Structure formats: structure tokens, C-alpha cells
Amino acid sequence: MESELIRSIALRYHEVGDRIFQAAERAGRDADEITLVAVTKTWPADVVSAAYHAGIRHVGENRAEEMARKRSEVAELLPDVDDLTWHQIGTLQSRKTSLVAEHADLFHALDRMKIAQRLAQQLNELERSLPVLLEVNISGEISKSGFLANNWEEDTTQRENLRNVIETIMHLPGLDLQGMMTIAPWDAAEETIRSIFRRTRSLAEWMQSKVPQATLTQLSMGMSDDFEIAVEEGATIVRVGRAIFGSRHQV
Ligand SMILES: *Cc1c(COP(=O)(O)O)cnc(C)c1O
């Protein structure tokens, strides 16, 4: 039963890996530079443990409490394991920042300065450094979080704001800014989704050229329905849940 679970996760994980490989080939990229984060949100610790046995080494959670709790449960199930990386992929409420400061290995969804400041202070107290990605809202949908960048190509003020944000975050203690993250619209046409990813990548490249001391090399983009488009457009991290684990576990 347990090994049946491991086998079915491994099968789908490898299918997703093959699709990433093929998308990378189409774009003339090396698939080795792309990290597949398996999104385990809603799934219990024993599923994460099975995922580890299936070869998965990067897991993602969108709720900070769930990540912190599950991480300690998984540590009990897999006591000798120290090569499982936990990604906090969802945005944070400011009163939850300490969970991420303490328990996350990489935070994808830094979407406002208040969160950056609180994390920096808490990381400093913990004497910890946390890799972070700036979440950017490229589509302009009001339901989306992230620093607004829906018109960055035309709007100088928007660009200057983002540049200030990057320069400020770079100088905060504990925060190790490594790139950007975005989420495409749910049910848009492929060309729309593609242009969101493409514009995120050019924004990161533009900011990198303006702030050469920054390191904006990571691009976290793409989920179950659009990760191949994201890989074609330059994603270095994809966040895939349903395509590996099936539809969300009922809680
Ligand atoms: C849930 C989630 C994902 C994964 O979504 P799937 O559609 O299950 O692949 C990726 N990114 C974020 C921020 C999420 O919350």
C-alpha cells in the first residue's frame, strides 16, 4: 500500500520531469538548470515522506503554519534525512512571518515591504539567512498579490518603485534576494500566459542590468497547467502540485 503510493508518485513525478526536459529542449535550454518543486499543500506528512522515497527533494507549501507543522512531522518520519528543501510558495500575512523566518528554506512570495522588514528583523535575531524571490503582479489582476508591474515597460514610476524595492531588500539583513516569482491568470489563452512569463523574465533582466550588484537569476513561474510554457519562457523553478499528487486532498 505504502509502496504503491511511492510508485504512483514516482511515475507522475517522472512524467512531469520528462515534460520539463522536452520543453527545455524546445527552448534550447539545459533542463538541469530547472528545479521542480512538488507542491504538497493539503497532503499529510506521510504523503511527503512517500514523495521523498519517490525521489522528490523539493517540496512547496502555500500556508506557513502548514509548512512549519508538516516539516516537523516529516522530520519524525524521516529522521536521517537532511536533503529535503522546503519552499514557502504562498504569500504571507504579517503575523505569520516568524514561521517562515524560522522554517522555510526558500520564500517565493515576498510581495510587500512590510513583510520584508519583519522577516529581516526576525532572521537577524535567529542569525539566519533566507533566500527570497520578489513576487510580481504582471497581469494586473486585482486578485493577485505581488508588487505591481503590470505596465513596467511604459510606466517609469512603476519601474522606479520596483528598483527601489530591490535596492532596499538587497540591503536588509537576512534576506538573500535571488530573483522573481509570478502567477499567470487561471484560464487565460496560451498566448496571454506566455506573455506574462516572458514579461516577467524581461523585467528581471532589465532590473539586473540596472542594479548589477543584485542577483536576479531565479525565475519561479509555472504550475500544473502552464509549467511547459514557463520553461519555454525561462523559468528556473516550477511549482507543480496536481500533476504529481492528483487533485487536492480534502481537508
Ligand atoms: C497550489 C500552488 C501551486 C501548485 O498548483 P497546481 O495547480 O496544483 O500545480 C503553485 N504555486 C502556488 C503559489 C500555489 O499556491
PDB file of C-alpha atoms and ligand atoms in Angstrom:
ATOM      1  CA  MET A   1       0.000   0.000   0.000  1.00  0.00           C
ATOM      2  CA  GLU A   2       2.747   2.409   1.072  1.00  0.00           C
ATOM      3  CA  SER A   3       4.978   1.323  -1.793  1.00  0.00           C
ATOM      4  CA  GLU A   4       2.005   1.618  -4.171  1.00  0.00           C
ATOM      5  CA  LEU A   5       1.773   5.285  -3.165  1.00  0.00           C
ATOM      6  CA  ILE A   6       5.510   5.767  -3.707  1.00  0.00           C
ATOM      7  CA  ARG A   7       5.263   4.133  -7.142  1.00  0.00           C
ATOM      8  CA  SER A   8       2.368   6.270  -8.312  1.00  0.00           C
ATOM      9  CA  ILE A   9       4.019   9.500  -7.111  1.00  0.00           C
ATOM     10  CA  ALA A  10       7.306   8.477  -8.758  1.00  0.00           C
ATOM     11  CA  LEU A  11       5.526   7.753 -12.038  1.00  0.00           C
ATOM     12  CA  ARG A  12       3.857  11.155 -12.217  1.00  0.00           C
ATOM     13  CA  TYR A  13       6.940  12.979 -10.932  1.00  0.00           C
ATOM     14  CA  HIS A  14       8.969  11.458 -13.755  1.00  0.00           C
ATOM     15  CA  GLU A  15       6.277  12.278 -16.297  1.00  0.00           C
ATOM     16  CA  VAL A  16       6.413  15.922 -15.226  1.00  0.00           C
ATOM     17  CA  GLY A  17      10.222  15.744 -15.338  1.00  0.00           C
ATOM     18  CA  ASP A  18      10.076  14.429 -18.924  1.00  0.00           C
ATOM     19  CA  ARG A  19       7.740  17.217 -19.964  1.00  0.00           C
ATOM     20  CA  ILE A  20      10.130  19.769 -18.411  1.00  0.00           C
ATOM     21  CA  PHE A  21      13.005  18.150 -20.284  1.00  0.00           C
ATOM     22  CA  GLN A  22      11.142  18.376 -23.589  1.00  0.00           C
ATOM     23  CA  ALA A  23      10.057  21.979 -23.027  1.00  0.00           C
ATOM     24  CA  ALA A  24      13.672  22.864 -22.179  1.00  0.00           C
ATOM     25  CA  GLU A  25      14.858  21.184 -25.396  1.00  0.00           C
ATOM     26  CA  ARG A  26      12.353  23.152 -27.462  1.00  0.00           C
ATOM     27  CA  ALA A  27      13.774  26.332 -25.960  1.00  0.00           C
ATOM     28  CA  GLY A  28      17.405  25.250 -26.344  1.00  0.00           C
ATOM     29  CA  ARG A  29      17.839  25.165 -22.571  1.00  0.00           C
ATOM     30  CA  ASP A  30      19.546  22.768 -20.221  1.00  0.00           C
ATOM     31  CA  ALA A  31      16.877  21.021 -18.118  1.00  0.00           C
ATOM     32  CA  ASP A  32      19.392  20.651 -15.285  1.00  0.00           C
ATOM     33  CA  GLU A  33      19.045  24.344 -14.527  1.00  0.00           C
ATOM     34  CA  ILE A  34      15.334  23.896 -13.700  1.00  0.00           C
ATOM     35  CA  THR A  35      14.149  22.902 -10.211  1.00  0.00           C
ATOM     36  CA  LEU A  36      10.838  21.057  -9.940  1.00  0.00           C
ATOM     37  CA  VAL A  37       9.147  21.902  -6.637  1.00  0.00           C
ATOM     38  CA  ALA A  38       6.459  19.339  -5.767  1.00  0.00           C
ATOM     39  CA  VAL A  39       3.598  21.231  -4.116  1.00  0.00           C
ATOM     40  CA  THR A  40       2.396  19.136  -1.172  1.00  0.00           C
ATOM     41  CA  LYS A  41      -0.188  21.562   0.237  1.00  0.00           C
ATOM     42  CA  THR A  42      -3.228  19.776   1.742  1.00  0.00           C
ATOM     43  CA  TRP A  43      -1.384  16.419   1.679  1.00  0.00           C
ATOM     44  CA  PRO A  44      -0.394  14.882   5.029  1.00  0.00           C
ATOM     45  CA  ALA A  45       3.163  14.201   6.195  1.00  0.00           C
ATOM     46  CA  ASP A  46       3.098  10.537   5.129  1.00  0.00           C
ATOM     47  CA  VAL A  47       2.496  11.634   1.532  1.00  0.00           C
ATOM     48  CA  VAL A  48       5.535  13.942   1.776  1.00  0.00           C
ATOM     49  CA  SER A  49       7.517  11.020   3.148  1.00  0.00           C
ATOM     50  CA  ALA A  50       6.364   8.859   0.211  1.00  0.00           C
ATOM     51  CA  ALA A  51       7.327  11.715  -2.126  1.00  0.00           C
ATOM     52  CA  TYR A  52      10.816  11.675  -0.646  1.00  0.00           C
ATOM     53  CA  HIS A  53      11.063   7.931  -1.247  1.00  0.00           C
ATOM     54  CA  ALA A  54       9.892   8.598  -4.823  1.00  0.00           C
ATOM     55  CA  GLY A  55      12.957  10.802  -5.323  1.00  0.00           C
ATOM     56  CA  ILE A  56      11.471  14.245  -4.638  1.00  0.00           C
ATOM     57  CA  ARG A  57      13.861  16.641  -2.862  1.00  0.00           C
ATOM     58  CA  HIS A  58      11.972  19.961  -3.144  1.00  0.00           C
ATOM     59  CA  VAL A  59       8.524  20.432  -1.650  1.00  0.00           C
ATOM     60  CA  GLY A  60       6.322  23.542  -1.602  1.00  0.00           C
ATOM     61  CA  GLU A  61       3.627  24.720   0.774  1.00  0.00           C
ATOM     62  CA  ASN A  62       1.455  27.813   0.461  1.00  0.00           C
ATOM     63  CA  ARG A  63       0.402  28.211   4.115  1.00  0.00           C
ATOM     64  CA  ALA A  64       3.107  28.957   6.666  1.00  0.00           C
ATOM     65  CA  GLU A  65       1.514  27.059   9.594  1.00  0.00           C
ATOM     66  CA  GLU A  66       1.023  24.012   7.422  1.00  0.00           C
ATOM     67  CA  MET A  67       4.657  24.165   6.255  1.00  0.00           C
ATOM     68  CA  ALA A  68       6.043  24.510   9.793  1.00  0.00           C
ATOM     69  CA  ARG A  69       3.864  21.735  11.226  1.00  0.00           C
ATOM     70  CA  LYS A  70       4.388  19.334   8.330  1.00  0.00           C
ATOM     71  CA  ARG A  71       8.106  19.942   8.293  1.00  0.00           C
ATOM     72  CA  SER A  72       8.428  18.762  11.885  1.00  0.00           C
ATOM     73  CA  GLU A  73       6.105  15.778  11.262  1.00  0.00           C
ATOM     74  CA  VAL A  74       8.170  14.755   8.247  1.00  0.00           C
ATOM     75  CA  ALA A  75      11.373  15.110  10.286  1.00  0.00           C
ATOM     76  CA  GLU A  76       9.976  12.451  12.626  1.00  0.00           C
ATOM     77  CA  LEU A  77       9.052  10.140   9.750  1.00  0.00           C
ATOM     78  CA  LEU A  78      12.424  10.644   8.042  1.00  0.00           C
ATOM     79  CA  PRO A  79      14.829  11.196  10.956  1.00  0.00           C
ATOM     80  CA  ASP A  80      18.064  10.820   8.999  1.00  0.00           C
ATOM     81  CA  VAL A  81      17.072  12.973   6.051  1.00  0.00           C
ATOM     82  CA  ASP A  82      18.749  16.356   5.631  1.00  0.00           C
ATOM     83  CA  ASP A  83      18.361  16.901   1.896  1.00  0.00           C
ATOM     84  CA  LEU A  84      14.693  17.847   1.636  1.00  0.00           C
ATOM     85  CA  THR A  85      14.222  21.531   0.800  1.00  0.00           C
ATOM     86  CA  TRP A  86      11.051  23.327   1.937  1.00  0.00           C
ATOM     87  CA  HIS A  87       9.689  26.136  -0.218  1.00  0.00           C
ATOM     88  CA  GLN A  88       7.148  28.612   1.112  1.00  0.00           C
ATOM     89  CA  ILE A  89       5.366  29.478  -2.147  1.00  0.00           C
ATOM     90  CA  GLY A  90       2.314  31.393  -0.890  1.00  0.00           C
ATOM     91  CA  THR A  91       2.026  35.000   0.276  1.00  0.00           C
ATOM     92  CA  LEU A  92       2.191  35.718   3.986  1.00  0.00           C
ATOM     93  CA  GLN A  93       0.128  37.631   6.471  1.00  0.00           C
ATOM     94  CA  SER A  94       2.483  39.796   8.509  1.00  0.00           C
ATOM     95  CA  ARG A  95       1.744  37.939  11.739  1.00  0.00           C
ATOM     96  CA  LYS A  96       2.977  34.697  10.133  1.00  0.00           C
ATOM     97  CA  THR A  97       6.432  35.900   9.090  1.00  0.00           C
ATOM     98  CA  SER A  98       8.256  34.266  12.030  1.00  0.00           C
ATOM     99  CA  LEU A  99       7.156  30.801  10.836  1.00  0.00           C
ATOM    100  CA  VAL A 100       8.846  31.439   7.505  1.00  0.00           C
ATOM    101  CA  ALA A 101      11.890  33.110   9.064  1.00  0.00           C
ATOM    102  CA  GLU A 102      12.389  30.005  11.155  1.00  0.00           C
ATOM    103  CA  HIS A 103      11.246  27.083   8.989  1.00  0.00           C
ATOM    104  CA  ALA A 104      11.443  27.887   5.255  1.00  0.00           C
ATOM    105  CA  ASP A 105      14.450  27.245   3.031  1.00  0.00           C
ATOM    106  CA  LEU A 106      13.266  29.499   0.227  1.00  0.00           C
ATOM    107  CA  PHE A 107      10.426  32.054   0.205  1.00  0.00           C
ATOM    108  CA  HIS A 108       8.872  32.684  -3.222  1.00  0.00           C
ATOM    109  CA  ALA A 109       6.220  35.263  -2.458  1.00  0.00           C
ATOM    110  CA  LEU A 110       7.746  38.403  -0.991  1.00  0.00           C
ATOM    111  CA  ASP A 111       5.031  40.831  -2.048  1.00  0.00           C
ATOM    112  CA  ARG A 112       5.328  43.909   0.174  1.00  0.00           C
ATOM    113  CA  MET A 113       7.903  45.889   2.139  1.00  0.00           C
ATOM    114  CA  LYS A 114       6.221  45.310   5.476  1.00  0.00           C
ATOM    115  CA  ILE A 115       6.842  41.567   5.103  1.00  0.00           C
ATOM    116  CA  ALA A 116      10.452  42.171   4.039  1.00  0.00           C
ATOM    117  CA  GLN A 117      11.091  44.314   7.107  1.00  0.00           C
ATOM    118  CA  ARG A 118       9.551  41.872   9.561  1.00  0.00           C
ATOM    119  CA  LEU A 119      11.381  38.908   8.028  1.00  0.00           C
ATOM    120  CA  ALA A 120      14.682  40.795   8.098  1.00  0.00           C
ATOM    121  CA  GLN A 121      14.293  41.609  11.773  1.00  0.00           C
ATOM    122  CA  GLN A 122      13.338  38.046  12.708  1.00  0.00           C
ATOM    123  CA  LEU A 123      16.074  36.490  10.567  1.00  0.00           C
ATOM    124  CA  ASN A 124      18.578  38.790  12.161  1.00  0.00           C
ATOM    125  CA  GLU A 125      17.504  37.626  15.626  1.00  0.00           C
ATOM    126  CA  LEU A 126      17.725  33.995  14.506  1.00  0.00           C
ATOM    127  CA  GLU A 127      21.097  34.685  12.843  1.00  0.00           C
ATOM    128  CA  ARG A 128      19.679  33.062   9.751  1.00  0.00           C
ATOM    129  CA  SER A 129      19.751  33.963   6.079  1.00  0.00           C
ATOM    130  CA  LEU A 130      16.758  33.201   3.833  1.00  0.00           C
ATOM    131  CA  PRO A 131      16.764  33.128   0.022  1.00  0.00           C
ATOM    132  CA  VAL A 132      13.741  35.087  -1.218  1.00  0.00           C
ATOM    133  CA  LEU A 133      12.041  35.881  -4.513  1.00  0.00           C
ATOM    134  CA  LEU A 134      10.100  39.025  -5.248  1.00  0.00           C
ATOM    135  CA  GLU A 135       6.525  38.250  -6.276  1.00  0.00           C
ATOM    136  CA  VAL A 136       5.471  40.493  -9.161  1.00  0.00           C
ATOM    137  CA  ASN A 137       1.972  41.075 -10.475  1.00  0.00           C
ATOM    138  CA  ILE A 138       2.419  41.302 -14.235  1.00  0.00           C
ATOM    139  CA  SER A 139      -1.187  40.628 -15.300  1.00  0.00           C
ATOM    140  CA  GLY A 140      -2.545  43.490 -13.198  1.00  0.00           C
ATOM    141  CA  GLU A 141      -5.436  41.356 -11.912  1.00  0.00           C
ATOM    142  CA  ILE A 142      -6.558  42.917  -8.633  1.00  0.00           C
ATOM    143  CA  SER A 143      -7.000  39.478  -7.076  1.00  0.00           C
ATOM    144  CA  LYS A 144      -3.266  38.834  -7.496  1.00  0.00           C
ATOM    145  CA  SER A 145      -0.681  39.701  -4.903  1.00  0.00           C
ATOM    146  CA  GLY A 146       2.794  40.909  -5.712  1.00  0.00           C
ATOM    147  CA  PHE A 147       4.481  44.207  -6.441  1.00  0.00           C
ATOM    148  CA  LEU A 148       2.539  45.818  -9.249  1.00  0.00           C
ATOM    149  CA  ALA A 149       4.436  45.510 -12.519  1.00  0.00           C
ATOM    150  CA  ASN A 150       1.552  45.335 -14.985  1.00  0.00           C
ATOM    151  CA  ASN A 151       2.881  48.206 -17.065  1.00  0.00           C
ATOM    152  CA  TRP A 152       6.551  48.281 -16.198  1.00  0.00           C
ATOM    153  CA  GLU A 153       7.700  48.673 -19.813  1.00  0.00           C
ATOM    154  CA  GLU A 154       5.839  52.015 -20.199  1.00  0.00           C
ATOM    155  CA  ASP A 155       5.487  53.308 -16.667  1.00  0.00           C
ATOM    156  CA  THR A 156       8.683  54.897 -15.329  1.00  0.00           C
ATOM    157  CA  THR A 157       7.263  55.374 -11.851  1.00  0.00           C
ATOM    158  CA  GLN A 158       6.343  51.713 -11.580  1.00  0.00           C
ATOM    159  CA  ARG A 159       9.842  50.774 -12.688  1.00  0.00           C
ATOM    160  CA  GLU A 160      11.496  53.162 -10.265  1.00  0.00           C
ATOM    161  CA  ASN A 161       9.358  51.819  -7.410  1.00  0.00           C
ATOM    162  CA  LEU A 162      10.419  48.283  -8.189  1.00  0.00           C
ATOM    163  CA  ARG A 163      14.019  49.283  -8.454  1.00  0.00           C
ATOM    164  CA  ASN A 164      13.834  50.960  -5.047  1.00  0.00           C
ATOM    165  CA  VAL A 165      12.230  47.856  -3.595  1.00  0.00           C
ATOM    166  CA  ILE A 166      15.049  45.696  -4.951  1.00  0.00           C
ATOM    167  CA  GLU A 167      17.766  48.019  -3.667  1.00  0.00           C
ATOM    168  CA  THR A 168      16.139  48.231  -0.238  1.00  0.00           C
ATOM    169  CA  ILE A 169      15.634  44.473   0.106  1.00  0.00           C
ATOM    170  CA  MET A 170      19.212  43.783  -1.007  1.00  0.00           C
ATOM    171  CA  HIS A 171      20.453  45.793   1.931  1.00  0.00           C
ATOM    172  CA  LEU A 172      18.192  44.281   4.580  1.00  0.00           C
ATOM    173  CA  PRO A 173      19.945  41.786   6.853  1.00  0.00           C
ATOM    174  CA  GLY A 174      18.990  38.128   6.498  1.00  0.00           C
ATOM    175  CA  LEU A 175      17.229  38.449   3.153  1.00  0.00           C
ATOM    176  CA  ASP A 176      19.076  36.904   0.228  1.00  0.00           C
ATOM    177  CA  LEU A 177      17.238  38.165  -2.850  1.00  0.00           C
ATOM    178  CA  GLN A 178      17.658  35.689  -5.730  1.00  0.00           C
ATOM    179  CA  GLY A 179      15.024  36.537  -8.333  1.00  0.00           C
ATOM    180  CA  MET A 180      11.315  36.855  -9.072  1.00  0.00           C
ATOM    181  CA  MET A 181       8.124  34.831  -8.926  1.00  0.00           C
ATOM    182  CA  THR A 182       4.849  35.270 -10.770  1.00  0.00           C
ATOM    183  CA  ILE A 183       1.499  33.540 -11.187  1.00  0.00           C
ATOM    184  CA  ALA A 184      -0.266  33.571 -14.561  1.00  0.00           C
ATOM    185  CA  PRO A 185      -4.053  34.069 -14.853  1.00  0.00           C
ATOM    186  CA  TRP A 186      -6.068  30.888 -14.254  1.00  0.00           C
ATOM    187  CA  ASP A 187      -7.822  30.298 -17.527  1.00  0.00           C
ATOM    188  CA  ALA A 188      -6.278  32.711 -19.992  1.00  0.00           C
ATOM    189  CA  ALA A 189      -5.297  31.819 -23.555  1.00  0.00           C
ATOM    190  CA  GLU A 190      -1.871  30.294 -24.020  1.00  0.00           C
ATOM    191  CA  GLU A 191      -0.512  33.439 -25.676  1.00  0.00           C
ATOM    192  CA  THR A 192      -1.596  35.564 -22.706  1.00  0.00           C
ATOM    193  CA  ILE A 193       0.050  33.200 -20.236  1.00  0.00           C
ATOM    194  CA  ARG A 194       3.186  33.101 -22.357  1.00  0.00           C
ATOM    195  CA  SER A 195       3.409  36.865 -22.466  1.00  0.00           C
ATOM    196  CA  ILE A 196       3.066  37.087 -18.640  1.00  0.00           C
ATOM    197  CA  PHE A 197       6.044  34.750 -18.250  1.00  0.00           C
ATOM    198  CA  ARG A 198       8.042  36.460 -20.977  1.00  0.00           C
ATOM    199  CA  ARG A 199       7.475  39.901 -19.466  1.00  0.00           C
ATOM    200  CA  THR A 200       8.467  38.618 -16.013  1.00  0.00           C
ATOM    201  CA  ARG A 201      11.712  37.355 -17.414  1.00  0.00           C
ATOM    202  CA  SER A 202      12.472  40.608 -19.229  1.00  0.00           C
ATOM    203  CA  LEU A 203      11.629  42.563 -16.077  1.00  0.00           C
ATOM    204  CA  ALA A 204      14.159  40.507 -14.112  1.00  0.00           C
ATOM    205  CA  GLU A 205      16.756  41.015 -16.844  1.00  0.00           C
ATOM    206  CA  TRP A 206      16.066  44.739 -17.011  1.00  0.00           C
ATOM    207  CA  MET A 207      16.373  45.113 -13.228  1.00  0.00           C
ATOM    208  CA  GLN A 208      19.556  43.037 -13.269  1.00  0.00           C
ATOM    209  CA  SER A 209      21.071  45.411 -15.810  1.00  0.00           C
ATOM    210  CA  LYS A 210      20.073  48.456 -13.730  1.00  0.00           C
ATOM    211  CA  VAL A 211      21.157  47.001 -10.386  1.00  0.00           C
ATOM    212  CA  PRO A 212      24.256  44.969 -11.270  1.00  0.00           C
ATOM    213  CA  GLN A 213      25.083  44.211  -7.614  1.00  0.00           C
ATOM    214  CA  ALA A 214      21.771  42.321  -7.357  1.00  0.00           C
ATOM    215  CA  THR A 215      21.408  38.638  -8.241  1.00  0.00           C
ATOM    216  CA  LEU A 216      18.101  38.139 -10.002  1.00  0.00           C
ATOM    217  CA  THR A 217      18.767  34.817 -11.669  1.00  0.00           C
ATOM    218  CA  GLN A 218      15.907  32.702 -10.321  1.00  0.00           C
ATOM    219  CA  LEU A 219      12.504  32.809 -12.006  1.00  0.00           C
ATOM    220  CA  SER A 220       9.760  30.868 -10.218  1.00  0.00           C
ATOM    221  CA  MET A 221       6.911  30.518 -12.707  1.00  0.00           C
ATOM    222  CA  GLY A 222       4.612  27.770 -13.914  1.00  0.00           C
ATOM    223  CA  MET A 223       2.146  25.396 -12.208  1.00  0.00           C
ATOM    224  CA  SER A 224       0.412  22.149 -13.289  1.00  0.00           C
ATOM    225  CA  ASP A 225      -1.445  23.735 -16.211  1.00  0.00           C
ATOM    226  CA  ASP A 226       1.276  26.003 -17.565  1.00  0.00           C
ATOM    227  CA  PHE A 227       4.734  24.811 -16.469  1.00  0.00           C
ATOM    228  CA  GLU A 228       5.834  23.867 -20.001  1.00  0.00           C
ATOM    229  CA  ILE A 229       5.098  27.380 -21.263  1.00  0.00           C
ATOM    230  CA  ALA A 230       7.004  28.740 -18.254  1.00  0.00           C
ATOM    231  CA  VAL A 231      10.027  26.551 -19.007  1.00  0.00           C
ATOM    232  CA  GLU A 232       9.980  27.685 -22.650  1.00  0.00           C
ATOM    233  CA  GLU A 233       9.979  31.273 -21.391  1.00  0.00           C
ATOM    234  CA  GLY A 234      12.871  30.883 -18.955  1.00  0.00           C
ATOM    235  CA  ALA A 235      11.548  29.536 -15.621  1.00  0.00           C
ATOM    236  CA  THR A 236      14.299  28.161 -13.370  1.00  0.00           C
ATOM    237  CA  ILE A 237      11.818  26.888 -10.754  1.00  0.00           C
ATOM    238  CA  VAL A 238       8.365  25.413 -11.461  1.00  0.00           C
ATOM    239  CA  ARG A 239       5.802  24.731  -8.715  1.00  0.00           C
ATOM    240  CA  VAL A 240       3.695  21.683  -9.552  1.00  0.00           C
ATOM    241  CA  GLY A 241       1.040  20.122  -7.307  1.00  0.00           C
ATOM    242  CA  ARG A 242      -1.912  18.428  -9.042  1.00  0.00           C
ATOM    243  CA  ALA A 243       0.087  16.974 -11.920  1.00  0.00           C
ATOM    244  CA  ILE A 244       2.112  14.977  -9.357  1.00  0.00           C
ATOM    245  CA  PHE A 245      -0.298  14.265  -6.493  1.00  0.00           C
ATOM    246  CA  GLY A 246      -3.702  14.456  -8.184  1.00  0.00           C
ATOM    247  CA  SER A 247      -6.480  16.825  -7.139  1.00  0.00           C
ATOM    248  CA  ARG A 248      -6.086  18.483  -3.811  1.00  0.00           C
ATOM    249  CA  HIS A 249      -6.594  16.339  -0.734  1.00  0.00           C
ATOM    250  CA  GLN A 250      -9.866  17.200   1.084  1.00  0.00           C
ATOM    251  CA  VAL A 251      -9.228  18.726   4.484  1.00  0.00           C
TER     252      VAL A 251
HETATM  253  C1  LIG B   1      -1.008  25.494  -5.176  1.00  0.00           C
HETATM  254  C2  LIG B   1       0.066  26.333  -5.771  1.00  0.00           C
HETATM  255  C3  LIG B   1       0.843  25.852  -6.841  1.00  0.00           C
HETATM  256  C4  LIG B   1       0.622  24.484  -7.484  1.00  0.00           C
HETATM  257  O1  LIG B   1      -0.596  24.461  -8.153  1.00  0.00           O
HETATM  258  P1  LIG B   1      -1.039  23.172  -9.027  1.00  0.00           P
HETATM  259  O2  LIG B   1      -2.101  23.719  -9.895  1.00  0.00           O
HETATM  260  O3  LIG B   1      -1.521  22.159  -8.042  1.00  0.00           O
HETATM  261  O4  LIG B   1       0.151  22.712  -9.769  1.00  0.00           O
HETATM  262  C5  LIG B   1       1.851  26.669  -7.336  1.00  0.00           C
HETATM  263  N1  LIG B   1       2.088  27.902  -6.811  1.00  0.00           N
HETATM  264  C6  LIG B   1       1.361  28.393  -5.787  1.00  0.00           C
HETATM  265  C7  LIG B   1       1.678  29.760  -5.276  1.00  0.00           C
HETATM  266  C8  LIG B   1       0.325  27.629  -5.233  1.00  0.00           C
HETATM  267  O5  LIG B   1      -0.389  28.130  -4.214  1.00  0.00           O
END
